[in-house]
mmCIF file of C-alpha atoms in Angstrom:
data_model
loop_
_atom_site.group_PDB
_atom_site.id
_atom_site.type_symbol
_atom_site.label_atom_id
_atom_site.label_comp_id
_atom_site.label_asym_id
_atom_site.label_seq_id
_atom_site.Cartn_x
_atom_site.Cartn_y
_atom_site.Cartn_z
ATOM 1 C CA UNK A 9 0.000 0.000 0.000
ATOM 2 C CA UNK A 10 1.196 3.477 -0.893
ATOM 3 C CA UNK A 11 0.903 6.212 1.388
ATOM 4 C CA UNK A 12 -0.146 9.276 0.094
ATOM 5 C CA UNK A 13 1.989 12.309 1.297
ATOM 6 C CA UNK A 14 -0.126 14.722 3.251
ATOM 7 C CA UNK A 15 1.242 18.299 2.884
ATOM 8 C CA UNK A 16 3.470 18.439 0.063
ATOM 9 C CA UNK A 17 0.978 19.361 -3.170
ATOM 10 C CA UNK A 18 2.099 19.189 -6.879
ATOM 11 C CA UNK A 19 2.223 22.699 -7.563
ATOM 12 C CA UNK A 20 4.594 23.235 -4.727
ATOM 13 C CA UNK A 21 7.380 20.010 -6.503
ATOM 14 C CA UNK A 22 6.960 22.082 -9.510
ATOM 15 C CA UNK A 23 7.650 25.169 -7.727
ATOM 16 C CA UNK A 24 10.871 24.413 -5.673
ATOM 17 C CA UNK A 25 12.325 21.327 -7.856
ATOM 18 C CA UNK A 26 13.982 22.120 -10.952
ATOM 19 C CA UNK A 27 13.629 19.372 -14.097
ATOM 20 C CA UNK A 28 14.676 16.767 -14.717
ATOM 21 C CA UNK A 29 12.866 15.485 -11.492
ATOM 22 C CA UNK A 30 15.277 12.691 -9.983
ATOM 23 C CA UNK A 31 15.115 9.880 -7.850
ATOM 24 C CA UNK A 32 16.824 11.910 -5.241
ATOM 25 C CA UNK A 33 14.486 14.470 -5.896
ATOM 26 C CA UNK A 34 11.418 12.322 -4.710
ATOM 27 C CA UNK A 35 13.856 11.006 -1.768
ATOM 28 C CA UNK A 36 13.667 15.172 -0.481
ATOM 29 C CA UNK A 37 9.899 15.325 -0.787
ATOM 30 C CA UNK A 38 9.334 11.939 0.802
ATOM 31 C CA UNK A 39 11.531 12.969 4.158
ATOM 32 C CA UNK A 40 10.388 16.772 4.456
ATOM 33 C CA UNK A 41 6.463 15.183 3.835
ATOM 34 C CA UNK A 42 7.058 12.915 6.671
ATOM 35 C CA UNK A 43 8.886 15.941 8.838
ATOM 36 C CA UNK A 44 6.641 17.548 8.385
ATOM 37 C CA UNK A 45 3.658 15.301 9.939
ATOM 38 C CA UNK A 46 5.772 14.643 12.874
ATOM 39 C CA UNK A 47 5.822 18.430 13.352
ATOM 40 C CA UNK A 48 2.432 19.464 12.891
ATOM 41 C CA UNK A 49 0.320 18.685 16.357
ATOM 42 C CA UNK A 50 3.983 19.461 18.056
ATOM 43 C CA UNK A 51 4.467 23.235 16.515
ATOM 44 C CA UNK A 52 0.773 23.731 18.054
ATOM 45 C CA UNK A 53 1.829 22.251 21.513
ATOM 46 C CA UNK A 54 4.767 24.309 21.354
ATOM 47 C CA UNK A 55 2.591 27.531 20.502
ATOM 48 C CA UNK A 56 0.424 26.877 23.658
ATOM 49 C CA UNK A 57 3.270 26.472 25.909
ATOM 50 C CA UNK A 58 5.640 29.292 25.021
ATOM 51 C CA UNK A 59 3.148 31.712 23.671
ATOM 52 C CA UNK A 60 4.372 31.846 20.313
ATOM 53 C CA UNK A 61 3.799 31.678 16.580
ATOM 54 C CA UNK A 62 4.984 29.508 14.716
ATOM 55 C CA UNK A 63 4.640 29.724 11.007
ATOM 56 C CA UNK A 64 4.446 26.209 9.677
ATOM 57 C CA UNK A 65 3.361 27.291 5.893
ATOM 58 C CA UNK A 66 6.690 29.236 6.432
ATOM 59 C CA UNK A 67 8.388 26.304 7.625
ATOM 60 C CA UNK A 68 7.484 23.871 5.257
ATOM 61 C CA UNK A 69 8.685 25.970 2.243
ATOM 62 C CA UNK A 70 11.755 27.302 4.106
ATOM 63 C CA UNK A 71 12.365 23.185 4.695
ATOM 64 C CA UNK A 72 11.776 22.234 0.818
ATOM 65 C CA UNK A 73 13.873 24.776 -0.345
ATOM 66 C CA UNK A 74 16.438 23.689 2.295
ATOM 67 C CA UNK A 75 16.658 20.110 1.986
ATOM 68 C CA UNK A 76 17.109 20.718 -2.054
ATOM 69 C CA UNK A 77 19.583 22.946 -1.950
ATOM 70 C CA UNK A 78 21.476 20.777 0.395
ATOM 71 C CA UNK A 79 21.160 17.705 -1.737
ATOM 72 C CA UNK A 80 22.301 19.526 -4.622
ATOM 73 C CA UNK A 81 25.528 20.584 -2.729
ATOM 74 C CA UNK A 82 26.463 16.607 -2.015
ATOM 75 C CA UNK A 83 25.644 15.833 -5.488
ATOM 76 C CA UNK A 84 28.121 19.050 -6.880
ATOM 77 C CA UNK A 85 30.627 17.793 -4.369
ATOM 78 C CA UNK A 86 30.423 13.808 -5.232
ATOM 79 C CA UNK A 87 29.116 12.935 -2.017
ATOM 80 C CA UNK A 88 30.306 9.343 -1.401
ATOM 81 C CA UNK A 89 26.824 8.197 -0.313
ATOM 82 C CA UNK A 90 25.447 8.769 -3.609
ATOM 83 C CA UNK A 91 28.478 7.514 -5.903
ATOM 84 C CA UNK A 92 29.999 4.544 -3.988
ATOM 85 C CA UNK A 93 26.552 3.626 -1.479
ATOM 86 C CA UNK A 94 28.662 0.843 0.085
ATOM 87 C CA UNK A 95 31.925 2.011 1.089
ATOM 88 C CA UNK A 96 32.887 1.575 4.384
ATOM 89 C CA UNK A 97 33.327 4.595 6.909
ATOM 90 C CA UNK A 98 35.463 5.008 9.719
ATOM 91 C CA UNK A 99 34.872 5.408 12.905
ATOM 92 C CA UNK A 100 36.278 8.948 12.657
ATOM 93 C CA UNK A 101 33.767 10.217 10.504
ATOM 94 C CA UNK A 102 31.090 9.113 12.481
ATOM 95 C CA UNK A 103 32.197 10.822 15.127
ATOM 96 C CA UNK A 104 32.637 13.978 13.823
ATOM 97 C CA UNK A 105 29.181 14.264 13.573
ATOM 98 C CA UNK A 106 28.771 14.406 17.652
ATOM 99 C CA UNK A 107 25.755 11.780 18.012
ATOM 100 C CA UNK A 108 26.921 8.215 19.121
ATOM 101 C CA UNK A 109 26.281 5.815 16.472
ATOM 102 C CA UNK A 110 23.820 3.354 18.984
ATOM 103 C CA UNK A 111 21.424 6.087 19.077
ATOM 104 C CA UNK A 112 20.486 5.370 15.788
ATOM 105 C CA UNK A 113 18.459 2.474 14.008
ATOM 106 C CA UNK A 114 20.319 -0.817 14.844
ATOM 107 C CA UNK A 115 20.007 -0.974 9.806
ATOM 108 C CA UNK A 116 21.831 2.301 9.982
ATOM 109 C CA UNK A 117 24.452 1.473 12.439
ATOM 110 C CA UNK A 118 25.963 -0.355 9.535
ATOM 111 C CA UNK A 119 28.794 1.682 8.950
ATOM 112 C CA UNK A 120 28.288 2.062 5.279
ATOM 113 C CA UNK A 121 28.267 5.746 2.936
ATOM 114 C CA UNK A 122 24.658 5.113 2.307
ATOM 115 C CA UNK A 123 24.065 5.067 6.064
ATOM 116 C CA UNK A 124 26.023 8.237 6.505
ATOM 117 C CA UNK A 125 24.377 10.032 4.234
ATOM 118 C CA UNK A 126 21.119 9.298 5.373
ATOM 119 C CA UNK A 127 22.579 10.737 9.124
ATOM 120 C CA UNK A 128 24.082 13.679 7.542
ATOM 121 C CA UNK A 129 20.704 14.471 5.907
ATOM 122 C CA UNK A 130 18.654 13.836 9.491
ATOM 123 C CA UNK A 131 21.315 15.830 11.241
ATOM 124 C CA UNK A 132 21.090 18.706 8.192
ATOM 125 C CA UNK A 133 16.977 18.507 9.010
ATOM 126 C CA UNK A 134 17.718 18.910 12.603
ATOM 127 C CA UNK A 135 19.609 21.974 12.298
ATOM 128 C CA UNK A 136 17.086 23.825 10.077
ATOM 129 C CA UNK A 137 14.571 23.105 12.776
ATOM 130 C CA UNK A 138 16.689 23.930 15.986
ATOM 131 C CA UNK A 139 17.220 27.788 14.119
ATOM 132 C CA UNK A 140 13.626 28.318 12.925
ATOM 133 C CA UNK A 141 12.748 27.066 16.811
ATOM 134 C CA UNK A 142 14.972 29.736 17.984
ATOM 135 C CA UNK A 143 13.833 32.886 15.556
ATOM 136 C CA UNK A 144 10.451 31.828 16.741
ATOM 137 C CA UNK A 145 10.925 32.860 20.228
ATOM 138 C CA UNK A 146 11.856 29.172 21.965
ATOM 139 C CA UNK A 147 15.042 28.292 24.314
ATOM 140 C CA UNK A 148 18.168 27.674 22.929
ATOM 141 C CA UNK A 149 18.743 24.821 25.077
ATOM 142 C CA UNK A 150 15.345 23.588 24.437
ATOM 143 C CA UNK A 151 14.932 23.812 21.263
ATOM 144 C CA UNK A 152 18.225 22.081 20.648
ATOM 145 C CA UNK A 153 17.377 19.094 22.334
ATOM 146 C CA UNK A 154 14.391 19.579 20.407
ATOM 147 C CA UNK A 155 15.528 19.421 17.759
ATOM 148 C CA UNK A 156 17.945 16.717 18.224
ATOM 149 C CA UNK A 157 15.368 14.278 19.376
ATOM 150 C CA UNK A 158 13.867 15.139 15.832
ATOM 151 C CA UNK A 159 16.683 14.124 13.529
ATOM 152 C CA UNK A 160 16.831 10.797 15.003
ATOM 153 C CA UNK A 161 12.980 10.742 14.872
ATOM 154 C CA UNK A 162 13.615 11.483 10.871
ATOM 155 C CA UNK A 163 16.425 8.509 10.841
ATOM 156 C CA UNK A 164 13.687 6.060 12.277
ATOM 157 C CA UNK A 165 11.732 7.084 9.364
ATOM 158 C CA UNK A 166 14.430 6.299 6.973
ATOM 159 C CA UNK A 167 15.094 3.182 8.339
ATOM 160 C CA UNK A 168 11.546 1.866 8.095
ATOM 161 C CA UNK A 169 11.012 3.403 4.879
ATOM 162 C CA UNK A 170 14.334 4.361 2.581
ATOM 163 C CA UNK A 171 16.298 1.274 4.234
ATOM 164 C CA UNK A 172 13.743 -1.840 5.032
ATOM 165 C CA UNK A 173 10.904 -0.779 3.032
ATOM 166 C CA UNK A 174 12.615 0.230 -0.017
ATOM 167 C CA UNK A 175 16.373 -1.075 -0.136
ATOM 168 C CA UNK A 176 18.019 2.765 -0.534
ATOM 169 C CA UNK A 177 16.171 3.076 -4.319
ATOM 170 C CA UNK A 178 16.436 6.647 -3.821
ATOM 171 C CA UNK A 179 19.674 6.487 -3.047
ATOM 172 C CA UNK A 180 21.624 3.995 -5.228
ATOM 173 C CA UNK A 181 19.307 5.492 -8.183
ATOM 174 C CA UNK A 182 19.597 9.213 -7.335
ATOM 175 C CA UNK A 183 20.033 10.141 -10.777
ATOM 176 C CA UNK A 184 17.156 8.382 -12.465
ATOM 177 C CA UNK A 185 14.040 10.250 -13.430
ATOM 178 C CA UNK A 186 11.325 9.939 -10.599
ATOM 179 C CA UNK A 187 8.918 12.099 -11.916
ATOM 180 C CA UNK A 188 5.885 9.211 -12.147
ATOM 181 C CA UNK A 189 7.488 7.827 -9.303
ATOM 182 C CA UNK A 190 6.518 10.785 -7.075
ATOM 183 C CA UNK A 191 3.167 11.295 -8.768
ATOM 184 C CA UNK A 192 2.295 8.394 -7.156
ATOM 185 C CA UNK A 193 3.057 9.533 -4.030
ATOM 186 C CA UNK A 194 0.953 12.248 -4.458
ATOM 187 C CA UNK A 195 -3.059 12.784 -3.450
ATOM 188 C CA UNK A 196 -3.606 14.812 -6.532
ATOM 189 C CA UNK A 197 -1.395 13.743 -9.595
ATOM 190 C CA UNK A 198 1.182 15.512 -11.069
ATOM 191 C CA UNK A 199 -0.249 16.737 -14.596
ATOM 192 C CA UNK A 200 0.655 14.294 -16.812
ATOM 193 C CA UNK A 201 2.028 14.669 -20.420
ATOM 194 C CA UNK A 202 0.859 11.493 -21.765
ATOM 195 C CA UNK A 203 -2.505 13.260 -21.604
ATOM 196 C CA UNK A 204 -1.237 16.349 -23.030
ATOM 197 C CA UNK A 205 -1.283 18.476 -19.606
ATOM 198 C CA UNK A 206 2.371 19.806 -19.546
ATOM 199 C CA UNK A 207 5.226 18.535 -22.437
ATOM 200 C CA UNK A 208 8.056 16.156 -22.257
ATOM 201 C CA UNK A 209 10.112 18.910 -22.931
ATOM 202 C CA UNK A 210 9.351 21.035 -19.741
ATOM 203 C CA UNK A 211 9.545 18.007 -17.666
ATOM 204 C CA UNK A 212 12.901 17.313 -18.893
ATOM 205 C CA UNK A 213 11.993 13.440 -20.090
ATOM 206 C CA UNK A 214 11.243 11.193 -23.024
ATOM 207 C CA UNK A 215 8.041 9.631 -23.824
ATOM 208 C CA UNK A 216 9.488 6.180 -22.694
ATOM 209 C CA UNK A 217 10.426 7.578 -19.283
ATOM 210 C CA UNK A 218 7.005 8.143 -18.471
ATOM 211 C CA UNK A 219 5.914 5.177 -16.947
ATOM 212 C CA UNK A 220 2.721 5.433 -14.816
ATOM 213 C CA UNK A 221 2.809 3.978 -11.218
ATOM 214 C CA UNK A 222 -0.585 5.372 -9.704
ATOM 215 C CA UNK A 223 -2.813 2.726 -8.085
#
């Protein structure tokens, strides 16, 4: 069963996510979607408790826009995680990153490039929250551990999803076109140029990469 993402709309992919859309590409609306629900009843506790607003519309485009232009960086750079998946990683490198490897899912513990990518992403999510925590009027220190808590909240949602559910597709495939892939994913679909609603050539794709995977 596919579950349908619940805040992320088409016209908003189309918006923030430049053509050809990629396999990574669906890989960033997948993880802000689901950062998004984990969010949503807590950004509404939070307002009660501290007296504050804050904007999630605000957050949830700050987020997209975030997240992409983050995974565009490791794929300018070469990141290791997207062009050799199952290289091994020290120790080292792991603990640059200041979180204890046991604190995460016992699939990512694997000390693999995949696996520290998907960290480095959680821990890149987790620092975009702890500053848009803090502009909004929270604690520091609070929001921090805040914050924290919710990158490895985000890595247990890789690691049922990305890692057991679907074997690091996104990942080992970044550069494929996900374009139907993500429709799928979607409540309302994507318009579709197989029935003439945008062209091939805006979408960046050929006719034979337009594959239908809606239920």
């Amino acid at each position: 069963m596919v579950i349908k993402m619940k805040y992320i709309n088409g016209q908003e992919i189309l918006m923030f996510f430049k053509p050809p859309i990629s396999r990574l590409d669906v890989f960033a609306v997948e993880t802000v979607d689901a950062s998004l629900t984990m969010c949503a009843d807590a950004f509404k506790k939070l307002e009660e408790e501290f007296q504050v607003c804050i904007d999630f519309p605000t957050f949830k485009y700050q987020l997209l826009k975030t997240m992409q232009s983050y995974l565009i960086d490791c794929q300018r750079i070469n990141h290791v995680g997207l062009q050799q998946p199952r290289m091994k990683i020290d120790n080292e490198r792991y603990q640059a990153l200041g979180i204890p490897l046991t604190l995460w899912p016992k699939r990512m513990q694997k000390q693999n490039a995949e696996n520290f990518f998907l960290m480095q992403y959680a821990l890149a999510y987790a620092g975009i929250l702890y500053r848009y925590l803090v502009d909004s009027g929270l604690p520091k220190e609070f929001s921090h551990r805040l914050a924290k808590d919710a990158g490895l909240k985000l890595g247990e949602w890789m690691d049922q999803n990305c890692i057991h559910k679907c074997s690091y597709e996104c990942i080992r495939r970044n550069t494929s076109i996900g374009y139907c892939t993500l429709c799928s994913f979607l409540i309302q679909p994507l318009p579709c140029p197989k029935k003439q609603e945008i062209s091939y050539s805006i979408l960046g794709i050929d006719e034979k990469e337009c594959i239908c995977k809606r239920r």
